[in-house]
mmCIF file of C-alpha atoms in Angstrom:
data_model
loop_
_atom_site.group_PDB
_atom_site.id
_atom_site.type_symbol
_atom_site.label_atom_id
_atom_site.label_comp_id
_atom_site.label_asym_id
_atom_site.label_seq_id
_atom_site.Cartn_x
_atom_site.Cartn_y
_atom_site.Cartn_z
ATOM 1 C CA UNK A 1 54.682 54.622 -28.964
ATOM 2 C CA UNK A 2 51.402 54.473 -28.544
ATOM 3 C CA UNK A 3 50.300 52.314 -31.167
ATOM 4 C CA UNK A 4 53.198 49.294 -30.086
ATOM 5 C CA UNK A 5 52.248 49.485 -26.502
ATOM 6 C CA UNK A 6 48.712 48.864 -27.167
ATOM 7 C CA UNK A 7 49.118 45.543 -29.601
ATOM 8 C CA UNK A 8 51.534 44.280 -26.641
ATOM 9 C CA UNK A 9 48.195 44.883 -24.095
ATOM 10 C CA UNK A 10 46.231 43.220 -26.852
ATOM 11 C CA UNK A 11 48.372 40.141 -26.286
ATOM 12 C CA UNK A 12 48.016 39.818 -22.533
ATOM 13 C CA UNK A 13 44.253 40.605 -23.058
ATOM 14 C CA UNK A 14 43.582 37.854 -24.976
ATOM 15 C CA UNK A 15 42.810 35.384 -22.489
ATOM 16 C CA UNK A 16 40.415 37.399 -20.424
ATOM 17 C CA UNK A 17 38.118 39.529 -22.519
ATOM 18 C CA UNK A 18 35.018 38.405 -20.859
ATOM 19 C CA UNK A 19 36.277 39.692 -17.449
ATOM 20 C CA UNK A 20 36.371 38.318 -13.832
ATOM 21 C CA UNK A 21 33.065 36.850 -12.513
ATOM 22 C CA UNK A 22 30.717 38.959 -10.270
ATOM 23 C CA UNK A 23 30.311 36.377 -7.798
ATOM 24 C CA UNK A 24 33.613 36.732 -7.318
ATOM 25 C CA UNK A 25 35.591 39.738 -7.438
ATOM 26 C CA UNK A 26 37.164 40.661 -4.136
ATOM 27 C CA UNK A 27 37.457 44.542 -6.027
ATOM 28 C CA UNK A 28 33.343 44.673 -5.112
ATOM 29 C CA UNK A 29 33.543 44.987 -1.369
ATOM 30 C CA UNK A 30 37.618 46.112 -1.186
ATOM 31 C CA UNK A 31 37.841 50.068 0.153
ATOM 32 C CA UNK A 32 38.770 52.355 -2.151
ATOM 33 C CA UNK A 33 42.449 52.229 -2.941
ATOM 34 C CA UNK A 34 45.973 53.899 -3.384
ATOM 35 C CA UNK A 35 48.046 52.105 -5.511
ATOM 36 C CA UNK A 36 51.201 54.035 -5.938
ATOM 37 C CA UNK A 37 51.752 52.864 -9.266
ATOM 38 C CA UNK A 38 48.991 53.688 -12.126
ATOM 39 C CA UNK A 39 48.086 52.520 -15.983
ATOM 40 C CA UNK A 40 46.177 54.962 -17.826
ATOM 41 C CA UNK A 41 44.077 53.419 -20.418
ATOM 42 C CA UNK A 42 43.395 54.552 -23.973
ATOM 43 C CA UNK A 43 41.036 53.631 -26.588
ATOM 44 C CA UNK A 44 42.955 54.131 -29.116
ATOM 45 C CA UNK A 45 41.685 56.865 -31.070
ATOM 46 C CA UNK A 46 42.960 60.972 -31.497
ATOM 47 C CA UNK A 47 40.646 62.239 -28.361
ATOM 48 C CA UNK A 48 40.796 59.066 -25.873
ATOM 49 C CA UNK A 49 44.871 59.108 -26.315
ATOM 50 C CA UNK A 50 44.566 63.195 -25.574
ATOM 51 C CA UNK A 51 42.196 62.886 -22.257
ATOM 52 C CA UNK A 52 44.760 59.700 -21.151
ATOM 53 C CA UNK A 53 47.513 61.636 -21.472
ATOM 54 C CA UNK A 54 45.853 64.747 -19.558
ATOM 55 C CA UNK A 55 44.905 62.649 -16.751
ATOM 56 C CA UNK A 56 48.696 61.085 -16.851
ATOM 57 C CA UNK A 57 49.933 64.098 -16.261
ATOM 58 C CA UNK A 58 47.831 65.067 -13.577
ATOM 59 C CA UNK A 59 47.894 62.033 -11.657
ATOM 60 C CA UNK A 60 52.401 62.554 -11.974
ATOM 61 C CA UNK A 61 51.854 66.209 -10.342
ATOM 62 C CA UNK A 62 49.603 64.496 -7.709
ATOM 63 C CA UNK A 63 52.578 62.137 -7.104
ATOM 64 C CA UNK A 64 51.779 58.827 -8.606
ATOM 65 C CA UNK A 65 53.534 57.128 -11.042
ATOM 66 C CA UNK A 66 51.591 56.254 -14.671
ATOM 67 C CA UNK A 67 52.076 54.171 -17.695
ATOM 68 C CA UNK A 68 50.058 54.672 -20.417
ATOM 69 C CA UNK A 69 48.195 51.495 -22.254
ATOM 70 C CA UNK A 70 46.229 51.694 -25.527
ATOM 71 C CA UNK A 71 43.725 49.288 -26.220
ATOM 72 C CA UNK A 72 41.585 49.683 -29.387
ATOM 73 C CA UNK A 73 38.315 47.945 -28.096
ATOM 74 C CA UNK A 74 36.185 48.233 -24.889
ATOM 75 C CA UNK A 75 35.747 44.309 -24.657
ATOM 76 C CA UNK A 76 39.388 44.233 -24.195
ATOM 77 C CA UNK A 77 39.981 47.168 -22.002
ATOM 78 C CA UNK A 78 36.638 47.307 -19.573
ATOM 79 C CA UNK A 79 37.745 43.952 -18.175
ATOM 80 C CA UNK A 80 41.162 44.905 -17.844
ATOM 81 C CA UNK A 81 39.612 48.196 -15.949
ATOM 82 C CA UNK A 82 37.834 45.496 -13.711
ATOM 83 C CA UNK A 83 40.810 42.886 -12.705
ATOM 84 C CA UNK A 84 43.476 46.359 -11.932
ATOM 85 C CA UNK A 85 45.596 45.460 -15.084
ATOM 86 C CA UNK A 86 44.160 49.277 -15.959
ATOM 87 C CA UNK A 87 43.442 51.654 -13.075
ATOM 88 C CA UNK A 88 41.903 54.159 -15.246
ATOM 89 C CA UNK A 89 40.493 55.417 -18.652
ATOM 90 C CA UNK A 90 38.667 58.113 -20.151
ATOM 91 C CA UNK A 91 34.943 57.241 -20.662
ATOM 92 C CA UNK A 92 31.604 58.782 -22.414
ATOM 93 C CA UNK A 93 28.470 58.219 -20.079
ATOM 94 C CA UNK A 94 26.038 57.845 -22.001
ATOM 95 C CA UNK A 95 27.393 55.002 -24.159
ATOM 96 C CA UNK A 96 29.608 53.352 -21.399
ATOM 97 C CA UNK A 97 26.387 53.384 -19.088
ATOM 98 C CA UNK A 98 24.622 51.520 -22.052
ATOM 99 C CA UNK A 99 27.472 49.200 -22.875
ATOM 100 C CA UNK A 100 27.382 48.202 -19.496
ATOM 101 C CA UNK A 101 23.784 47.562 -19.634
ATOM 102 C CA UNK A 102 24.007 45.365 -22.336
ATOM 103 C CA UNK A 103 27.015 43.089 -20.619
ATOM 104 C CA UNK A 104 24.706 42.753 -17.601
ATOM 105 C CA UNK A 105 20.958 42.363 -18.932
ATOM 106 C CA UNK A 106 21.583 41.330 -22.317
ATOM 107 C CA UNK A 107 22.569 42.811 -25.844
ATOM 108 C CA UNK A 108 18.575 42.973 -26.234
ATOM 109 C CA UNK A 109 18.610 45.092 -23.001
ATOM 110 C CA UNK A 110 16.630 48.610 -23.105
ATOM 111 C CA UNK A 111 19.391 51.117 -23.586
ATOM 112 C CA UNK A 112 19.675 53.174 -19.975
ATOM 113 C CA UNK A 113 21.657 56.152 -21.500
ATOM 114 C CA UNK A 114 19.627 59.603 -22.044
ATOM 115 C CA UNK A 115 20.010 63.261 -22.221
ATOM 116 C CA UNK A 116 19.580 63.710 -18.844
ATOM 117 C CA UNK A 117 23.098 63.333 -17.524
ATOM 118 C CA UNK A 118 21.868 63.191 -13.883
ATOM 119 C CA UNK A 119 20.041 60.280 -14.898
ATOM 120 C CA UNK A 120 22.063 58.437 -16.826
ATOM 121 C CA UNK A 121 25.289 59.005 -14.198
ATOM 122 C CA UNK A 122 22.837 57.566 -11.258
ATOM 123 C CA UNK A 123 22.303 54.259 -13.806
ATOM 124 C CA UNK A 124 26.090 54.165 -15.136
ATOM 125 C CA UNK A 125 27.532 54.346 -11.249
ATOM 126 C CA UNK A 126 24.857 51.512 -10.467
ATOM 127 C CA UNK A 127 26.187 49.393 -13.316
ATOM 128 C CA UNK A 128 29.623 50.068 -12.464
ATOM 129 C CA UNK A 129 29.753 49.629 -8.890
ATOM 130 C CA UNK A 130 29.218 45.745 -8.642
ATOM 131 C CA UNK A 131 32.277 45.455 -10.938
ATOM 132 C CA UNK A 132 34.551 47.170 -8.652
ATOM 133 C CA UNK A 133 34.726 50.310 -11.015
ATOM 134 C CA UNK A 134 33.701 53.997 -10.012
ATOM 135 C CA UNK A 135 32.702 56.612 -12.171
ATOM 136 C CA UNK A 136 33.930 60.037 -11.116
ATOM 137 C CA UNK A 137 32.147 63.174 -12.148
ATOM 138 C CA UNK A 138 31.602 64.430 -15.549
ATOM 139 C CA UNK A 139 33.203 68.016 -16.375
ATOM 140 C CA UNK A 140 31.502 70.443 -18.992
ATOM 141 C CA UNK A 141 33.185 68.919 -22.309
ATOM 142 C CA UNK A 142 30.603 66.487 -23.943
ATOM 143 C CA UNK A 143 31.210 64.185 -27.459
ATOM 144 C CA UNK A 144 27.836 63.918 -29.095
ATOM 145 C CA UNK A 145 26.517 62.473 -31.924
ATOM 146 C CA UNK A 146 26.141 65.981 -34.077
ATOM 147 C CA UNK A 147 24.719 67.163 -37.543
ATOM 148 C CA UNK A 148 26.690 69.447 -39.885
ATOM 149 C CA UNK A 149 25.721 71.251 -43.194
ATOM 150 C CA UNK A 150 27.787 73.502 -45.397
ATOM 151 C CA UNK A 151 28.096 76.846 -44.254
ATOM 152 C CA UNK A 152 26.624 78.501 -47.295
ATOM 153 C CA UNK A 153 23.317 76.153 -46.297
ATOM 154 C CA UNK A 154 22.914 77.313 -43.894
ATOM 155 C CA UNK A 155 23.360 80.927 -44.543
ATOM 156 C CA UNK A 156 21.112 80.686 -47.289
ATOM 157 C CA UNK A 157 18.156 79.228 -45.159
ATOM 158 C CA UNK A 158 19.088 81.135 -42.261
ATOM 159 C CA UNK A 159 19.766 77.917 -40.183
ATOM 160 C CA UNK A 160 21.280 77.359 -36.730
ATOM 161 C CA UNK A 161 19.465 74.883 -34.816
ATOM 162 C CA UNK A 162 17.807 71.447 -36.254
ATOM 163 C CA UNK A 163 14.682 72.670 -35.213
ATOM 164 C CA UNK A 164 15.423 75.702 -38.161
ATOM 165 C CA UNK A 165 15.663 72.618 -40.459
ATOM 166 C CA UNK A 166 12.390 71.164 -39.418
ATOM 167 C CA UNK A 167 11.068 73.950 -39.736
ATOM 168 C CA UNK A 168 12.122 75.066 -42.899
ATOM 169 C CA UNK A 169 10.489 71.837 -44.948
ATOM 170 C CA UNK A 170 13.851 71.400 -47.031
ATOM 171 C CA UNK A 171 14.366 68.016 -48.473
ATOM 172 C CA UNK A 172 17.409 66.465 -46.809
ATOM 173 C CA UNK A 173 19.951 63.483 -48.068
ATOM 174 C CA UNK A 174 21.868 62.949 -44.632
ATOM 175 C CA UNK A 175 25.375 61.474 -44.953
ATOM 176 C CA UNK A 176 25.792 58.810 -41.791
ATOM 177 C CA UNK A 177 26.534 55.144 -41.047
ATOM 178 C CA UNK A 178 23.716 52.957 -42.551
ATOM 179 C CA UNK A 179 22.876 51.674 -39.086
ATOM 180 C CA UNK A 180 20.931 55.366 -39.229
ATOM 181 C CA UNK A 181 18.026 54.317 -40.947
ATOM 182 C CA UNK A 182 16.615 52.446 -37.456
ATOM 183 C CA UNK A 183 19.308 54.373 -34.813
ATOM 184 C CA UNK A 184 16.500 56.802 -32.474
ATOM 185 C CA UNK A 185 19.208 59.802 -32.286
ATOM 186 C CA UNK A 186 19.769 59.139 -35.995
ATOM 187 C CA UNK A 187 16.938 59.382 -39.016
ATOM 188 C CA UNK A 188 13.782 58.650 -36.581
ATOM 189 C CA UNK A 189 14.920 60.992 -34.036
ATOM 190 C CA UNK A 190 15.048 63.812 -36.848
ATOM 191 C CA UNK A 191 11.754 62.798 -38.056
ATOM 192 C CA UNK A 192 10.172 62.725 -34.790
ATOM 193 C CA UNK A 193 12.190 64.966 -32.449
ATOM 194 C CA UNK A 194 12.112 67.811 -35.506
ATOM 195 C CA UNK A 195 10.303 67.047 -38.210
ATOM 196 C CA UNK A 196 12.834 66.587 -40.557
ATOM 197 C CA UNK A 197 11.810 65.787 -44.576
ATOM 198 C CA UNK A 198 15.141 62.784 -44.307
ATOM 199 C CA UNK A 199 14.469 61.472 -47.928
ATOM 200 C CA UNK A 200 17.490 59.243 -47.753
ATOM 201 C CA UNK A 201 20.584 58.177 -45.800
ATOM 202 C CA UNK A 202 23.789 58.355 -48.008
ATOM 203 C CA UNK A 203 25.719 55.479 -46.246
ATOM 204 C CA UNK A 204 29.008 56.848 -45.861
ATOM 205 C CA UNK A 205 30.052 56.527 -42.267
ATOM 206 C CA UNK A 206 30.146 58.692 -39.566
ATOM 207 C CA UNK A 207 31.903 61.450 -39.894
ATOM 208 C CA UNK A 208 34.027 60.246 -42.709
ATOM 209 C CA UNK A 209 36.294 62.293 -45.183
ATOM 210 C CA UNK A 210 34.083 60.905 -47.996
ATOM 211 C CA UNK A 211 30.691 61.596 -45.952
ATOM 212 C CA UNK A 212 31.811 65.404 -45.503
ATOM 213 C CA UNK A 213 32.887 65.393 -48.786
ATOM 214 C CA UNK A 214 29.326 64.652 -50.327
ATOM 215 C CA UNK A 215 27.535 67.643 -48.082
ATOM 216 C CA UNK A 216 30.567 69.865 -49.070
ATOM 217 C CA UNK A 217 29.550 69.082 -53.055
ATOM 218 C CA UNK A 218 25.699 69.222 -52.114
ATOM 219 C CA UNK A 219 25.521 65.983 -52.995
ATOM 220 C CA UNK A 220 24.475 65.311 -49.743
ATOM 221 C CA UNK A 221 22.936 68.231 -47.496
ATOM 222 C CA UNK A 222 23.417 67.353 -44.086
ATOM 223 C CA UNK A 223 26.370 64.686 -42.076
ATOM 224 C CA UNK A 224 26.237 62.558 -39.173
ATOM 225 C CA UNK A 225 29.586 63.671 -37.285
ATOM 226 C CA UNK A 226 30.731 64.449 -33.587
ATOM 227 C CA UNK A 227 30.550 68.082 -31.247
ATOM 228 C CA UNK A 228 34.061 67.422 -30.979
ATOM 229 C CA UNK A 229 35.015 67.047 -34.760
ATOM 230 C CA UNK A 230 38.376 68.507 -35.700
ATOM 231 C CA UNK A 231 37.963 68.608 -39.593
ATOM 232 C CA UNK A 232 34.491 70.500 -40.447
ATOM 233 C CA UNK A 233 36.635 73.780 -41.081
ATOM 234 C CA UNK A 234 37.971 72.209 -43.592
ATOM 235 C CA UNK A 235 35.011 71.270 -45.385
ATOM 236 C CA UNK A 236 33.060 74.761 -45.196
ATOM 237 C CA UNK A 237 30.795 72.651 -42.382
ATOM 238 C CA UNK A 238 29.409 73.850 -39.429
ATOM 239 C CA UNK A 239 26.987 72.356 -36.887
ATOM 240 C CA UNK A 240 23.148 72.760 -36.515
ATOM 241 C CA UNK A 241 22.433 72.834 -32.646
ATOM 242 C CA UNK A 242 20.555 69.792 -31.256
ATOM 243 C CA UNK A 243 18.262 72.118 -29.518
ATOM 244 C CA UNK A 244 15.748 69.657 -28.165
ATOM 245 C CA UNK A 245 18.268 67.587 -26.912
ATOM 246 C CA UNK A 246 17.918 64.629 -28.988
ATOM 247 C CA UNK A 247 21.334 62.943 -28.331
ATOM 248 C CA UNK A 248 22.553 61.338 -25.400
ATOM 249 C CA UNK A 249 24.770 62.940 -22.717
ATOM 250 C CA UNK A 250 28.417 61.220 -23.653
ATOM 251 C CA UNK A 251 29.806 63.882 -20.947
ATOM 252 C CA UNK A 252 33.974 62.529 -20.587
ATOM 253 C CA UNK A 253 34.109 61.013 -17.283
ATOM 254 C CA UNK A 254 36.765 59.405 -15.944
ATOM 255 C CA UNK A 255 36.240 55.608 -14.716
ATOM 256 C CA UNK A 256 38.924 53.926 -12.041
ATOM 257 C CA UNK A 257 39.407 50.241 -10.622
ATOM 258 C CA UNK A 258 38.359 51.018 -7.263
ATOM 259 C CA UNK A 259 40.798 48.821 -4.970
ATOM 260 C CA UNK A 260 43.251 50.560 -6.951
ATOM 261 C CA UNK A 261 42.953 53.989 -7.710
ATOM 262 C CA UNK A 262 39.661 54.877 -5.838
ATOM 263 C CA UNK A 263 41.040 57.147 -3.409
ATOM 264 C CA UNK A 264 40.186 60.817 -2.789
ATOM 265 C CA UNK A 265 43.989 61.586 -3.891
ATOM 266 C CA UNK A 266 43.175 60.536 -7.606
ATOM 267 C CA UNK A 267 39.477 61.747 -7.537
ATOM 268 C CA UNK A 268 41.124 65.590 -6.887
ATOM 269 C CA UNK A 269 43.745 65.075 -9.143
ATOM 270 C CA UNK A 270 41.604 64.130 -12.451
ATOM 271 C CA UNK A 271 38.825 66.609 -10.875
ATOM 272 C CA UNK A 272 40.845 69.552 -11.704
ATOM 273 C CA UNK A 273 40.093 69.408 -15.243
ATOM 274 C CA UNK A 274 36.618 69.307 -14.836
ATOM 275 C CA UNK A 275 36.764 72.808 -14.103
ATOM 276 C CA UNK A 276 37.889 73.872 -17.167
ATOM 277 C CA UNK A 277 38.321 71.350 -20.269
ATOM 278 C CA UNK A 278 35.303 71.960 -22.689
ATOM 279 C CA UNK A 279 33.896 70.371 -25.739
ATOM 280 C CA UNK A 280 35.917 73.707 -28.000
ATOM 281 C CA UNK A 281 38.755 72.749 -25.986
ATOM 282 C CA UNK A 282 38.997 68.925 -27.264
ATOM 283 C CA UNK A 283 37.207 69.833 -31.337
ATOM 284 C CA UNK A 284 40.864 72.449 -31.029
ATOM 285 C CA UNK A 285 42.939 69.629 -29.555
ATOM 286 C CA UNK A 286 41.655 67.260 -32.085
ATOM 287 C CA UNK A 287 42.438 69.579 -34.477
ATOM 288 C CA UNK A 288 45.747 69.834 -33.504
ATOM 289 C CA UNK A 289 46.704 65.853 -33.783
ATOM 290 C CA UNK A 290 44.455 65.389 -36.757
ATOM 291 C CA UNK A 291 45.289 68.004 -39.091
ATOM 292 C CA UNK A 292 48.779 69.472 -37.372
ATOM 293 C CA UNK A 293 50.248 66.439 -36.888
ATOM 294 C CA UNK A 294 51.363 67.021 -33.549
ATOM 295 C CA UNK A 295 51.892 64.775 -30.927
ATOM 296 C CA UNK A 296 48.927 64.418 -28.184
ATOM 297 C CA UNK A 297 51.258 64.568 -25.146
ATOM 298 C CA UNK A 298 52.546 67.947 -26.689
ATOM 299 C CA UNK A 299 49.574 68.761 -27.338
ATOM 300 C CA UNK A 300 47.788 67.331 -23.738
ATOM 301 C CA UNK A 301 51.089 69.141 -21.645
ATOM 302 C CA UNK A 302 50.952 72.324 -23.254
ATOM 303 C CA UNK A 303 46.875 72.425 -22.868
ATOM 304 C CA UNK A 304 47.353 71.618 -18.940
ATOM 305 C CA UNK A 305 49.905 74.439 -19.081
ATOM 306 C CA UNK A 306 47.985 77.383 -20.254
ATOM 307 C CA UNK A 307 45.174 76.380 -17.744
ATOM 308 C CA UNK A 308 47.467 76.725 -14.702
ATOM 309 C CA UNK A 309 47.055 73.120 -14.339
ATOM 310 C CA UNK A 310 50.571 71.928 -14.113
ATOM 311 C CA UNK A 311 53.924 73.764 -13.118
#
């Protein structure tokens, strides 16, 4: 269901992927609004379908009405967020605040996003404001880029943070995305953040089946993956802590058309899982579509259930 709605969205998409002009968007200066009727947008992938069907189900038990749209790409769906054909979708601040940069100021644009979530949320809910979009508040449950090695690694060098890897002067073959080689939170940032001996990057993606394979065989001794990463069980993998906060804050926050679903009604209503969704909470959930094969709004209901969050 999911994947049929979102190629019909796709369609009507089409013909306005660069979105409405700023000069003109009535959404800028409208109050915040109440629609009865919401979409819920999702990206497409195992977690973004998960959160969407969370907030779906909080927004029904608040009284509104939802559909659920998926939408593979953020040039499609961000200017559907902006003209109210979406009211809301599940976002990562970090990388939304610097994707929104880059639409404004320029793909050359100085990326905005930081560790410092205070910071970055200050320059997202600039960027998003003039579009007639509000970012509510981030919970506790982040989706960072992350480092894994095999478990018996790191037993044997007694590691648990990347600063133990640094520190240690091992050699290290890192399985990632080629774009590592020049990426700051990637090979430079583990050279200069903690002095880590990167003598290659194996380019097999990020967090791919293949790329876990190769530090599961020691071909490879360390991966570029997520903190919310369903599989790494299954490879004998476990993560090194970023304990100098290399990475970016990509906290989940939720971001709403404001002339449409701006109102203190949906703000409470998507609030209540800040207060208790957490970055273990989605890696289990993950886990649970990925390698159960359950459905995510089985999976998002019963979640929202043993929280107390819906009746």
């Amino acid at each position: 269901m999911r994947r049929c709605a979102g190629t019909a969205l796709v369609l009507l998409l089409t013909g306005c992927s660069t979105g409405p002009s700023l000069e003109n968007r009535s959404a800028v200066t409208a109050a915040p609004g109440d629609s009865h009727h919401l979409t819920v947008g999702s990206a497409g992938f195992t977690e973004s379908d998960l959160l969407a069907q969370m907030y779906a189900l909080l927004l029904n038990q608040a009284g509104y009405d939802t559909s659920l749209l998926t939408v593979a790409n953020r040039e499609l769906y961000e200017p559907a967020l902006e003209s109210g054909q979406i009211d809301v979708v599940p976002e990562y601040a970090a990388t939304f605040a610097d994707w929104l940069n880059a639409k404004t100021n320029g793909a050359d644009a100085t990326p905005v996003g930081s560790p410092d979530l205070d910071a970055t949320m200050t320059v997202l809910r600039g960027l998003a404001a003039p579009r007639g979009l509000t970012v509510l508040d981030a919970g506790r449950a982040v989706d960072q880029n992350a480092f894994a090695v095999s478990a018996s690694y790191a037993r044997e060098h007694d590691l648990k943070t990347l600063s133990d890897l640094g520190a240690s002067g091992l050699e290290v073959r890192l399985a990632a995305g080629d774009e590592c080689v020049q990426r700051p939170y990637c090979e430079p940032g583990l050279k200069k953040t903690y002095g880590i001996d990167i003598t290659g990057v194996d380019p097999k993606g990020v967090g791919t089946t293949q790329a876990k394979r190769a530090v599961q065989s020691g071909q490879d001794q360390m991966v570029l993956t997520t903190t919310t990463d369903a599989t790494l069980t299954d490879f004998g993998l476990v993560l090194l802590t970023d304990d100098k906060h290399l990475q970016n804050a990509d906290y989940i926050v939720p971001v709403v058309n404001r002339s449409r679903a701006g109102s203190e009604g949906v703000t409470k209503a998507l609030g209540k899982l800040n207060d208790v969704l957490t970055t273990a909470d989605l890696a289990s959930m993950n886990q649970q579509v990925d390698s159960w094969r359950r459905l995510a709004k089985d999976v998002a209901r019963r979640y929202l259930e043993d929280k107390g969050l819906l009746k």
